[in-house]
């Protein structure tokens, strides 16, 4: 099977086929996810929390990201691999280029992801002008957690919803290939997904997005502490980890995940 590309994801959006994405941090999970049919693997800086045991993503370094990216890309044959630019590694177009270049050259990533809206336009333009495809990330931004004041739903009032909506358009115009929307009301996510040409992937953003992503440890029931309402434990109803990944893919494809109860109004 040929590796998933940006144009295959665009085609899936045009044909209304849902896209299944999961976070991956190592070789064994990568292989199991690809056998289960996951199309996009995100080497997320969530690894700072679920692998390294920090209480946020902020301490993750670029070297940490490159190490985990290598673990994933060595084992990956069919999925598109996206790597997060970690906190404080894209404070200017020059720094973004240097950091993203390392994620691609040393880590083997196919795309890089950065968090933020209008403030990221210059970075996105510089990256895409230099052949580095970018995934945007709007809504709840875990790297800004101390500014936001906690892991809360974003875009609930008219003004903040409008800012997210406008930012999504600005990022698309600047050249992003894909957008992740995290913890926003399902009506807002559906509206953005319908209006943008590029695929929009939701986490805590309802079933109206073009695809879904989850932190893989969450879908295996390994969430420590509070379990967000958008997390479903797929291992609870499966008899192996690989079967849980397959059940997730099937539920995303059938738009059975997330349900309204697993989404925000
Ligand atoms: O780092 C990560 O895992 C992410 C997802 C929550 C989308 O950015």
CSV table of C-alpha atoms and ligand atoms in Angstrom, one decimal:
chain,number,residue,atom,x,y,z
A,1,UNK,CA,0.0,0.0,0.0
A,2,UNK,CA,1.2,3.5,-0.9
A,3,UNK,CA,2.0,5.9,1.9
A,4,UNK,CA,-0.8,8.4,2.7
A,5,UNK,CA,-0.1,11.8,1.4
A,6,UNK,CA,-1.6,15.3,1.7
A,7,UNK,CA,-3.4,14.7,-1.6
A,8,UNK,CA,-4.8,11.4,-0.4
A,9,UNK,CA,-6.2,13.2,2.6
A,10,UNK,CA,-7.7,16.0,0.4
A,11,UNK,CA,-9.3,13.3,-1.7
A,12,UNK,CA,-10.8,11.6,1.4
A,13,UNK,CA,-12.3,15.0,2.5
A,14,UNK,CA,-13.8,15.6,-1.0
A,15,UNK,CA,-15.3,12.0,-0.9
A,16,UNK,CA,-16.6,12.5,2.7
A,17,UNK,CA,-14.4,9.6,3.9
A,18,UNK,CA,-13.5,10.2,7.6
A,19,UNK,CA,-9.8,10.3,8.5
A,20,UNK,CA,-8.4,8.3,11.5
A,21,UNK,CA,-5.5,9.8,13.3
A,22,UNK,CA,-3.8,8.7,16.6
A,23,UNK,CA,-0.8,9.8,18.5
A,24,UNK,CA,2.2,7.4,18.3
A,25,UNK,CA,5.5,7.6,20.2
A,26,UNK,CA,7.2,4.2,19.5
A,27,UNK,CA,7.7,1.5,16.9
A,28,UNK,CA,5.4,-1.3,18.3
A,29,UNK,CA,2.4,0.9,18.6
A,30,UNK,CA,3.1,2.4,15.2
A,31,UNK,CA,3.1,-1.1,13.6
A,32,UNK,CA,-0.2,-2.0,15.4
A,33,UNK,CA,-1.8,1.3,14.4
A,34,UNK,CA,-0.9,0.9,10.7
A,35,UNK,CA,-2.2,-2.7,10.7
A,36,UNK,CA,-5.4,-1.3,12.1
A,37,UNK,CA,-5.7,1.2,9.3
A,38,UNK,CA,-4.8,4.4,11.0
A,39,UNK,CA,-4.0,6.9,8.3
A,40,UNK,CA,-2.2,9.6,10.2
A,41,UNK,CA,0.2,9.2,13.1
A,42,UNK,CA,0.9,12.3,15.3
A,43,UNK,CA,4.1,12.2,17.3
A,44,UNK,CA,2.5,14.6,19.7
A,45,UNK,CA,4.2,16.6,22.5
A,46,UNK,CA,1.6,14.9,24.7
A,47,UNK,CA,4.4,12.4,25.1
A,48,UNK,CA,5.7,14.8,27.8
A,49,UNK,CA,2.6,13.8,29.8
A,50,UNK,CA,1.9,10.2,28.9
A,51,UNK,CA,5.5,8.9,28.4
A,52,UNK,CA,7.7,11.3,30.4
A,53,UNK,CA,5.3,11.9,33.3
A,54,UNK,CA,5.3,15.7,33.3
A,55,UNK,CA,2.1,17.6,34.1
A,56,UNK,CA,2.1,19.5,30.9
A,57,UNK,CA,3.7,19.4,27.4
A,58,UNK,CA,5.9,22.4,28.1
A,59,UNK,CA,9.1,20.6,29.2
A,60,UNK,CA,9.4,18.5,26.0
A,61,UNK,CA,12.5,19.4,24.0
A,62,UNK,CA,13.2,19.3,20.3
A,63,UNK,CA,15.6,16.4,20.9
A,64,UNK,CA,12.9,14.4,22.7
A,65,UNK,CA,10.6,15.0,19.7
A,66,UNK,CA,13.3,13.9,17.3
A,67,UNK,CA,14.0,10.7,19.3
A,68,UNK,CA,10.3,9.7,19.3
A,69,UNK,CA,9.8,10.7,15.7
A,70,UNK,CA,12.7,8.4,14.7
A,71,UNK,CA,11.1,5.5,16.8
A,72,UNK,CA,7.9,6.0,14.8
A,73,UNK,CA,9.2,6.7,11.3
A,74,UNK,CA,11.6,3.7,11.5
A,75,UNK,CA,8.6,1.4,11.9
A,76,UNK,CA,6.1,3.3,9.7
A,77,UNK,CA,5.3,2.3,6.1
A,78,UNK,CA,1.8,3.5,5.2
A,79,UNK,CA,0.8,6.4,7.4
A,80,UNK,CA,1.5,10.1,7.2
A,81,UNK,CA,3.7,11.1,10.2
A,82,UNK,CA,3.2,14.5,11.7
A,83,UNK,CA,5.5,15.8,14.5
A,84,UNK,CA,4.8,18.5,17.0
A,85,UNK,CA,7.1,21.5,17.2
A,86,UNK,CA,7.5,21.7,20.9
A,87,UNK,CA,7.0,24.8,23.2
A,88,UNK,CA,9.5,27.7,22.5
A,89,UNK,CA,11.0,26.1,19.3
A,90,UNK,CA,9.1,28.3,16.8
A,91,UNK,CA,9.3,31.9,18.2
A,92,UNK,CA,10.4,33.3,14.8
A,93,UNK,CA,10.3,32.1,11.2
A,94,UNK,CA,14.1,31.5,11.4
A,95,UNK,CA,13.7,29.4,14.6
A,96,UNK,CA,10.7,27.6,13.2
A,97,UNK,CA,12.6,26.7,10.0
A,98,UNK,CA,15.6,25.3,12.0
A,99,UNK,CA,13.4,23.3,14.4
A,100,UNK,CA,11.1,21.9,11.6
A,101,UNK,CA,14.1,21.1,9.5
A,102,UNK,CA,15.5,18.9,12.3
A,103,UNK,CA,12.2,17.2,12.8
A,104,UNK,CA,12.1,16.3,9.0
A,105,UNK,CA,15.8,15.6,8.4
A,106,UNK,CA,16.7,13.8,11.6
A,107,UNK,CA,13.2,12.6,12.7
A,108,UNK,CA,11.9,11.7,9.3
A,109,UNK,CA,8.6,13.6,9.9
A,110,UNK,CA,6.4,14.3,6.8
A,111,UNK,CA,4.6,17.4,8.3
A,112,UNK,CA,5.2,19.5,11.4
A,113,UNK,CA,2.4,20.8,13.7
A,114,UNK,CA,2.3,24.1,15.5
A,115,UNK,CA,-0.2,25.6,17.9
A,116,UNK,CA,-1.8,29.0,17.4
A,117,UNK,CA,-3.7,31.3,15.0
A,118,UNK,CA,-3.0,34.7,13.6
A,119,UNK,CA,0.3,34.9,15.5
A,120,UNK,CA,1.6,31.9,13.5
A,121,UNK,CA,1.0,33.2,10.0
A,122,UNK,CA,4.6,34.3,9.4
A,123,UNK,CA,5.9,30.9,10.6
A,124,UNK,CA,3.5,29.0,8.4
A,125,UNK,CA,4.4,31.1,5.4
A,126,UNK,CA,8.1,30.6,6.0
A,127,UNK,CA,7.8,26.8,6.5
A,128,UNK,CA,5.6,26.2,3.5
A,129,UNK,CA,7.8,28.5,1.3
A,130,UNK,CA,10.6,26.2,2.2
A,131,UNK,CA,8.9,22.9,1.3
A,132,UNK,CA,7.8,22.0,4.9
A,133,UNK,CA,4.1,21.1,5.1
A,134,UNK,CA,2.3,22.4,8.2
A,135,UNK,CA,-0.6,21.2,10.3
A,136,UNK,CA,-2.3,23.9,12.3
A,137,UNK,CA,-3.8,23.5,15.8
A,138,UNK,CA,-6.6,25.8,17.1
A,139,UNK,CA,-9.0,25.7,20.1
A,140,UNK,CA,-7.5,24.4,23.3
A,141,UNK,CA,-3.7,25.0,22.9
A,142,UNK,CA,-1.9,22.8,25.5
A,143,UNK,CA,1.4,24.8,25.1
A,144,UNK,CA,-0.5,27.9,26.3
A,145,UNK,CA,-2.1,26.1,29.3
A,146,UNK,CA,-0.8,28.6,31.9
A,147,UNK,CA,-2.1,31.5,29.8
A,148,UNK,CA,-5.5,29.9,29.3
A,149,UNK,CA,-5.7,28.8,32.9
A,150,UNK,CA,-6.5,25.1,32.5
A,151,UNK,CA,-7.8,22.4,30.1
A,152,UNK,CA,-11.1,24.1,29.2
A,153,UNK,CA,-13.4,24.1,26.2
A,154,UNK,CA,-12.6,27.1,23.9
A,155,UNK,CA,-14.9,29.1,21.5
A,156,UNK,CA,-18.0,28.9,23.6
A,157,UNK,CA,-18.8,32.7,23.4
A,158,UNK,CA,-19.5,34.6,20.2
A,159,UNK,CA,-16.2,36.5,20.2
A,160,UNK,CA,-13.8,33.6,20.9
A,161,UNK,CA,-15.7,31.4,18.4
A,162,UNK,CA,-15.3,34.2,15.7
A,163,UNK,CA,-11.6,34.4,16.5
A,164,UNK,CA,-11.1,30.7,16.0
A,165,UNK,CA,-13.2,30.7,12.8
A,166,UNK,CA,-11.2,33.7,11.4
A,167,UNK,CA,-7.9,32.1,12.5
A,168,UNK,CA,-8.8,28.9,10.7
A,169,UNK,CA,-9.3,30.8,7.5
A,170,UNK,CA,-6.0,32.8,8.0
A,171,UNK,CA,-4.0,29.6,8.6
A,172,UNK,CA,-5.5,28.0,5.4
A,173,UNK,CA,-4.6,31.1,3.4
A,174,UNK,CA,-1.1,31.0,4.8
A,175,UNK,CA,-0.7,27.5,3.5
A,176,UNK,CA,-1.4,24.8,6.2
A,177,UNK,CA,-2.3,21.4,4.8
A,178,UNK,CA,-4.3,20.2,7.7
A,179,UNK,CA,-6.0,21.6,10.8
A,180,UNK,CA,-6.5,20.1,14.3
A,181,UNK,CA,-9.4,21.6,16.4
A,182,UNK,CA,-9.2,20.7,20.1
A,183,UNK,CA,-12.0,21.1,22.6
A,184,UNK,CA,-14.4,23.4,20.8
A,185,UNK,CA,-18.2,23.2,20.5
A,186,UNK,CA,-19.3,20.7,17.8
A,187,UNK,CA,-21.3,23.3,15.9
A,188,UNK,CA,-18.2,25.6,15.5
A,189,UNK,CA,-16.0,22.6,14.4
A,190,UNK,CA,-18.6,21.5,11.9
A,191,UNK,CA,-18.9,25.0,10.4
A,192,UNK,CA,-15.1,25.3,10.1
A,193,UNK,CA,-14.8,21.8,8.6
A,194,UNK,CA,-17.5,22.6,6.0
A,195,UNK,CA,-16.0,25.9,5.0
A,196,UNK,CA,-12.3,25.0,4.8
A,197,UNK,CA,-10.9,23.2,1.7
A,198,UNK,CA,-8.3,21.4,3.8
A,199,UNK,CA,-9.1,18.4,6.1
A,200,UNK,CA,-10.0,19.4,9.7
A,201,UNK,CA,-9.3,16.8,12.4
A,202,UNK,CA,-11.1,17.0,15.7
A,203,UNK,CA,-10.3,16.0,19.3
A,204,UNK,CA,-13.2,17.0,21.6
A,205,UNK,CA,-14.8,18.8,18.6
A,206,UNK,CA,-17.6,16.5,17.6
A,207,UNK,CA,-18.3,14.1,14.7
A,208,UNK,CA,-18.8,16.9,12.1
A,209,UNK,CA,-15.0,17.2,11.5
A,210,UNK,CA,-13.3,15.4,8.5
A,211,UNK,CA,-11.5,13.1,10.9
A,212,UNK,CA,-10.7,12.4,14.5
A,213,UNK,CA,-7.5,12.2,16.6
A,214,UNK,CA,-7.1,10.8,20.2
A,215,UNK,CA,-4.1,10.4,22.4
A,216,UNK,CA,-3.6,6.7,22.0
A,217,UNK,CA,-3.0,6.0,25.7
A,218,UNK,CA,-6.4,7.5,26.4
A,219,UNK,CA,-8.2,5.1,24.0
A,220,UNK,CA,-6.5,2.2,25.8
A,221,UNK,CA,-7.9,3.4,29.2
A,222,UNK,CA,-4.6,4.6,30.5
A,223,UNK,CA,-5.7,8.2,31.2
A,224,UNK,CA,-4.6,9.1,34.7
A,225,UNK,CA,-6.8,11.4,36.8
A,226,UNK,CA,-9.8,13.1,35.2
A,227,UNK,CA,-11.0,11.4,32.0
A,228,UNK,CA,-12.3,14.1,29.5
A,229,UNK,CA,-15.8,13.4,28.1
A,230,UNK,CA,-14.4,13.1,24.5
A,231,UNK,CA,-12.3,10.1,25.5
A,232,UNK,CA,-13.6,6.6,24.8
A,233,UNK,CA,-11.9,3.5,26.2
A,234,UNK,CA,-11.9,1.2,23.1
A,235,UNK,CA,-9.8,-1.5,24.9
A,236,UNK,CA,-12.7,-2.1,27.3
A,237,UNK,CA,-14.7,-3.7,24.5
A,238,UNK,CA,-11.8,-5.2,22.5
A,239,UNK,CA,-9.6,-8.2,23.3
A,240,UNK,CA,-6.2,-6.8,22.3
A,241,UNK,CA,-4.5,-3.4,21.8
A,242,UNK,CA,-4.6,-3.9,18.0
A,243,UNK,CA,-8.3,-4.7,18.1
A,244,UNK,CA,-8.9,-1.5,20.1
A,245,UNK,CA,-7.1,0.5,17.4
A,246,UNK,CA,-9.2,-1.2,14.8
A,247,UNK,CA,-12.4,-0.5,16.7
A,248,UNK,CA,-11.4,3.2,16.9
A,249,UNK,CA,-10.8,3.3,13.1
A,250,UNK,CA,-14.1,1.6,12.4
A,251,UNK,CA,-16.0,4.0,14.8
A,252,UNK,CA,-14.3,7.1,13.2
A,253,UNK,CA,-15.1,5.8,9.6
A,254,UNK,CA,-18.7,5.2,10.5
A,255,UNK,CA,-19.0,8.6,12.3
A,256,UNK,CA,-20.0,6.6,15.4
A,257,UNK,CA,-17.2,8.4,17.3
A,258,UNK,CA,-17.6,10.8,19.0
A,259,UNK,CA,-21.3,10.7,20.0
A,260,UNK,CA,-23.1,13.9,21.0
A,261,UNK,CA,-22.5,12.9,24.7
A,262,UNK,CA,-18.8,12.7,23.9
A,263,UNK,CA,-18.8,16.2,22.4
A,264,UNK,CA,-19.2,19.8,23.6
A,265,UNK,CA,-22.3,22.0,22.9
B,1,LIG,O1,0.3,16.4,21.4
B,1,LIG,C1,-0.8,15.9,21.1
B,1,LIG,O2,-1.0,14.7,21.3
B,1,LIG,C2,-1.8,16.7,20.4
B,1,LIG,C3,-3.2,16.1,20.2
B,1,LIG,C4,-3.9,16.3,21.5
B,1,LIG,C5,-3.9,16.7,19.1
B,1,LIG,O3,-1.5,17.8,20.0
